[in-house]
């Protein structure tokens, strides 16, 4: 299997290119989101500084691919006019829409000037929205796949490990007391 191919959703080459692009942009957005969340544990475990330097770029790319995913969805449907109805009717689209909406404030406050303007603590609170956005994105992927759920479960498992590590680390001082 070539890199980027997904065994669950194989299609003949050239068939339904918008649907294939929709799937690939969605998976890439989720992958980049998970990788951005992996930067902090990687930095802590290894002492390397480069993960902290690439985290923002990964997050912005994740948003970019998620927005492209929405645009391709609109092209595939022919219009965005039916999006509100789809959001109400189809839970997996609701989850994806909420994930994208939660990423927007992170993008708008991703610069250093936003940290100064908001103050570090408030900025940090805003950027904790990434956890909910990632969970919703993984749920969107899981609910959206018909058939073999292995790939969405792998992403959900990686996300659970990363969020579990953060929870464990946040409660470590309470366990020591």
CSV table of C-alpha atoms in Angstrom, one decimal:
chain,number,residue,atom,x,y,z
A,1,UNK,CA,0.0,0.0,0.0
A,2,UNK,CA,1.4,3.4,-1.0
A,3,UNK,CA,1.8,6.2,1.5
A,4,UNK,CA,-1.4,8.0,2.1
A,5,UNK,CA,-3.6,5.2,0.7
A,6,UNK,CA,-6.3,4.1,3.0
A,7,UNK,CA,-7.3,0.4,2.8
A,8,UNK,CA,-10.8,1.1,4.1
A,9,UNK,CA,-11.8,3.5,1.3
A,10,UNK,CA,-10.0,2.2,-1.8
A,11,UNK,CA,-11.4,3.4,-5.1
A,12,UNK,CA,-10.2,2.9,-8.6
A,13,UNK,CA,-7.8,5.7,-9.8
A,14,UNK,CA,-9.7,8.6,-11.3
A,15,UNK,CA,-13.0,7.7,-9.8
A,16,UNK,CA,-14.8,10.3,-7.8
A,17,UNK,CA,-11.9,12.7,-7.4
A,18,UNK,CA,-13.8,15.2,-5.2
A,19,UNK,CA,-14.7,12.4,-2.7
A,20,UNK,CA,-11.1,11.2,-2.6
A,21,UNK,CA,-9.9,14.8,-2.0
A,22,UNK,CA,-12.5,15.2,0.7
A,23,UNK,CA,-11.3,12.1,2.5
A,24,UNK,CA,-7.6,12.9,2.1
A,25,UNK,CA,-7.9,16.5,3.3
A,26,UNK,CA,-10.0,15.4,6.3
A,27,UNK,CA,-7.5,12.7,7.3
A,28,UNK,CA,-4.6,15.0,6.8
A,29,UNK,CA,-6.3,17.7,9.0
A,30,UNK,CA,-6.7,15.2,11.8
A,31,UNK,CA,-3.2,13.8,11.4
A,32,UNK,CA,-1.7,17.4,11.7
A,33,UNK,CA,-3.9,18.1,14.7
A,34,UNK,CA,-2.7,14.9,16.4
A,35,UNK,CA,0.9,15.7,15.5
A,36,UNK,CA,0.5,19.2,16.9
A,37,UNK,CA,-0.7,17.7,20.2
A,38,UNK,CA,2.3,15.3,20.2
A,39,UNK,CA,4.8,18.2,20.2
A,40,UNK,CA,4.6,18.9,24.0
A,41,UNK,CA,5.1,15.3,25.1
A,42,UNK,CA,7.9,14.9,22.6
A,43,UNK,CA,9.6,18.0,23.9
A,44,UNK,CA,9.2,16.9,27.6
A,45,UNK,CA,10.3,13.3,27.0
A,46,UNK,CA,13.3,14.1,24.8
A,47,UNK,CA,14.4,17.6,25.8
A,48,UNK,CA,14.3,18.6,22.2
A,49,UNK,CA,13.2,22.2,21.5
A,50,UNK,CA,12.2,21.8,17.8
A,51,UNK,CA,8.7,20.3,18.6
A,52,UNK,CA,7.7,23.5,20.3
A,53,UNK,CA,8.8,25.5,17.3
A,54,UNK,CA,6.8,23.5,14.8
A,55,UNK,CA,3.6,23.2,16.9
A,56,UNK,CA,2.0,26.4,15.7
A,57,UNK,CA,2.7,25.6,12.0
A,58,UNK,CA,1.2,22.1,12.4
A,59,UNK,CA,-1.9,23.6,14.0
A,60,UNK,CA,-2.3,26.2,11.3
A,61,UNK,CA,-1.9,23.6,8.6
A,62,UNK,CA,-4.5,21.4,10.4
A,63,UNK,CA,-6.9,24.3,10.2
A,64,UNK,CA,-6.0,25.0,6.6
A,65,UNK,CA,-6.7,21.4,5.6
A,66,UNK,CA,-9.9,21.3,7.6
A,67,UNK,CA,-11.1,24.5,5.9
A,68,UNK,CA,-10.1,22.9,2.5
A,69,UNK,CA,-12.1,19.8,3.6
A,70,UNK,CA,-15.2,22.0,4.1
A,71,UNK,CA,-14.6,23.7,0.7
A,72,UNK,CA,-14.3,20.4,-1.1
A,73,UNK,CA,-17.5,19.2,0.7
A,74,UNK,CA,-19.3,22.3,-0.7
A,75,UNK,CA,-17.9,21.6,-4.2
A,76,UNK,CA,-19.0,18.0,-3.9
A,77,UNK,CA,-22.5,19.0,-2.8
A,78,UNK,CA,-22.7,21.9,-5.3
A,79,UNK,CA,-23.4,24.5,-2.6
A,80,UNK,CA,-23.0,25.4,1.0
A,81,UNK,CA,-26.7,26.2,1.2
A,82,UNK,CA,-27.6,22.8,2.5
A,83,UNK,CA,-24.9,22.8,5.2
A,84,UNK,CA,-27.2,24.0,8.0
A,85,UNK,CA,-29.6,21.2,7.2
A,86,UNK,CA,-26.8,18.7,7.1
A,87,UNK,CA,-25.4,20.0,10.4
A,88,UNK,CA,-28.8,19.3,12.0
A,89,UNK,CA,-29.5,16.0,10.2
A,90,UNK,CA,-26.1,14.2,10.2
A,91,UNK,CA,-24.3,14.0,13.5
A,92,UNK,CA,-20.9,13.3,11.9
A,93,UNK,CA,-21.1,16.6,10.0
A,94,UNK,CA,-22.2,18.4,13.2
A,95,UNK,CA,-19.1,17.0,15.0
A,96,UNK,CA,-16.8,18.1,12.1
A,97,UNK,CA,-18.4,21.6,11.9
A,98,UNK,CA,-18.0,22.1,15.6
A,99,UNK,CA,-14.3,20.9,15.4
A,100,UNK,CA,-13.6,23.5,12.7
A,101,UNK,CA,-15.5,26.2,14.5
A,102,UNK,CA,-13.4,25.5,17.7
A,103,UNK,CA,-10.2,25.8,15.7
A,104,UNK,CA,-11.0,29.3,14.3
A,105,UNK,CA,-10.3,31.2,17.6
A,106,UNK,CA,-7.0,29.3,17.8
A,107,UNK,CA,-6.0,30.5,14.4
A,108,UNK,CA,-7.1,34.0,15.1
A,109,UNK,CA,-5.0,34.1,18.3
A,110,UNK,CA,-2.0,32.1,17.0
A,111,UNK,CA,0.4,35.0,16.8
A,112,UNK,CA,2.7,36.4,19.5
A,113,UNK,CA,0.8,39.6,19.6
A,114,UNK,CA,-2.3,37.7,20.6
A,115,UNK,CA,-0.5,36.3,23.7
A,116,UNK,CA,0.5,39.9,24.6
A,117,UNK,CA,-3.0,41.2,24.0
A,118,UNK,CA,-4.9,38.4,25.8
A,119,UNK,CA,-2.3,37.7,28.5
A,120,UNK,CA,-0.7,34.3,28.7
A,121,UNK,CA,-3.3,32.7,31.0
A,122,UNK,CA,-6.3,33.7,28.9
A,123,UNK,CA,-4.5,32.8,25.7
A,124,UNK,CA,-3.7,29.4,27.2
A,125,UNK,CA,-7.4,28.9,28.1
A,126,UNK,CA,-8.4,29.7,24.5
A,127,UNK,CA,-5.9,27.3,23.1
A,128,UNK,CA,-7.1,24.5,25.3
A,129,UNK,CA,-10.1,24.4,22.8
A,130,UNK,CA,-7.7,22.3,20.7
A,131,UNK,CA,-8.5,19.3,22.9
A,132,UNK,CA,-12.2,19.5,22.3
A,133,UNK,CA,-11.7,20.2,18.6
A,134,UNK,CA,-9.4,17.1,18.3
A,135,UNK,CA,-11.9,14.9,20.0
A,136,UNK,CA,-14.7,16.2,17.8
A,137,UNK,CA,-12.6,15.7,14.7
A,138,UNK,CA,-11.8,12.1,15.6
A,139,UNK,CA,-15.5,11.5,16.3
A,140,UNK,CA,-16.3,13.1,12.9
A,141,UNK,CA,-13.9,10.6,11.3
A,142,UNK,CA,-15.2,7.6,13.2
A,143,UNK,CA,-18.9,8.4,12.5
A,144,UNK,CA,-18.1,9.2,8.8
A,145,UNK,CA,-16.4,6.0,7.9
A,146,UNK,CA,-18.7,3.2,6.7
A,147,UNK,CA,-17.2,-0.2,7.2
A,148,UNK,CA,-13.9,-0.9,8.8
A,149,UNK,CA,-13.3,1.5,11.6
A,150,UNK,CA,-9.6,0.6,12.2
A,151,UNK,CA,-8.1,3.8,11.0
A,152,UNK,CA,-10.4,6.2,12.9
A,153,UNK,CA,-9.8,4.0,16.0
A,154,UNK,CA,-6.1,4.4,15.6
A,155,UNK,CA,-6.4,8.2,15.5
A,156,UNK,CA,-8.7,8.1,18.5
A,157,UNK,CA,-6.3,5.9,20.4
A,158,UNK,CA,-3.3,8.2,19.7
A,159,UNK,CA,-5.5,11.1,20.8
A,160,UNK,CA,-6.5,9.3,23.9
A,161,UNK,CA,-2.9,8.6,24.8
A,162,UNK,CA,-1.9,12.3,24.2
A,163,UNK,CA,-4.8,13.6,26.2
A,164,UNK,CA,-4.4,11.0,28.9
A,165,UNK,CA,-0.7,12.0,29.3
A,166,UNK,CA,-1.8,15.6,29.7
A,167,UNK,CA,-4.4,14.7,32.3
A,168,UNK,CA,-1.9,12.5,34.2
A,169,UNK,CA,0.7,15.3,34.1
A,170,UNK,CA,-1.9,17.9,35.3
A,171,UNK,CA,-2.9,15.8,38.2
A,172,UNK,CA,0.7,14.7,39.2
A,173,UNK,CA,1.1,17.5,41.8
A,174,UNK,CA,-2.2,16.4,43.5
A,175,UNK,CA,-1.0,12.8,43.6
A,176,UNK,CA,2.3,13.8,45.2
A,177,UNK,CA,0.5,15.8,48.0
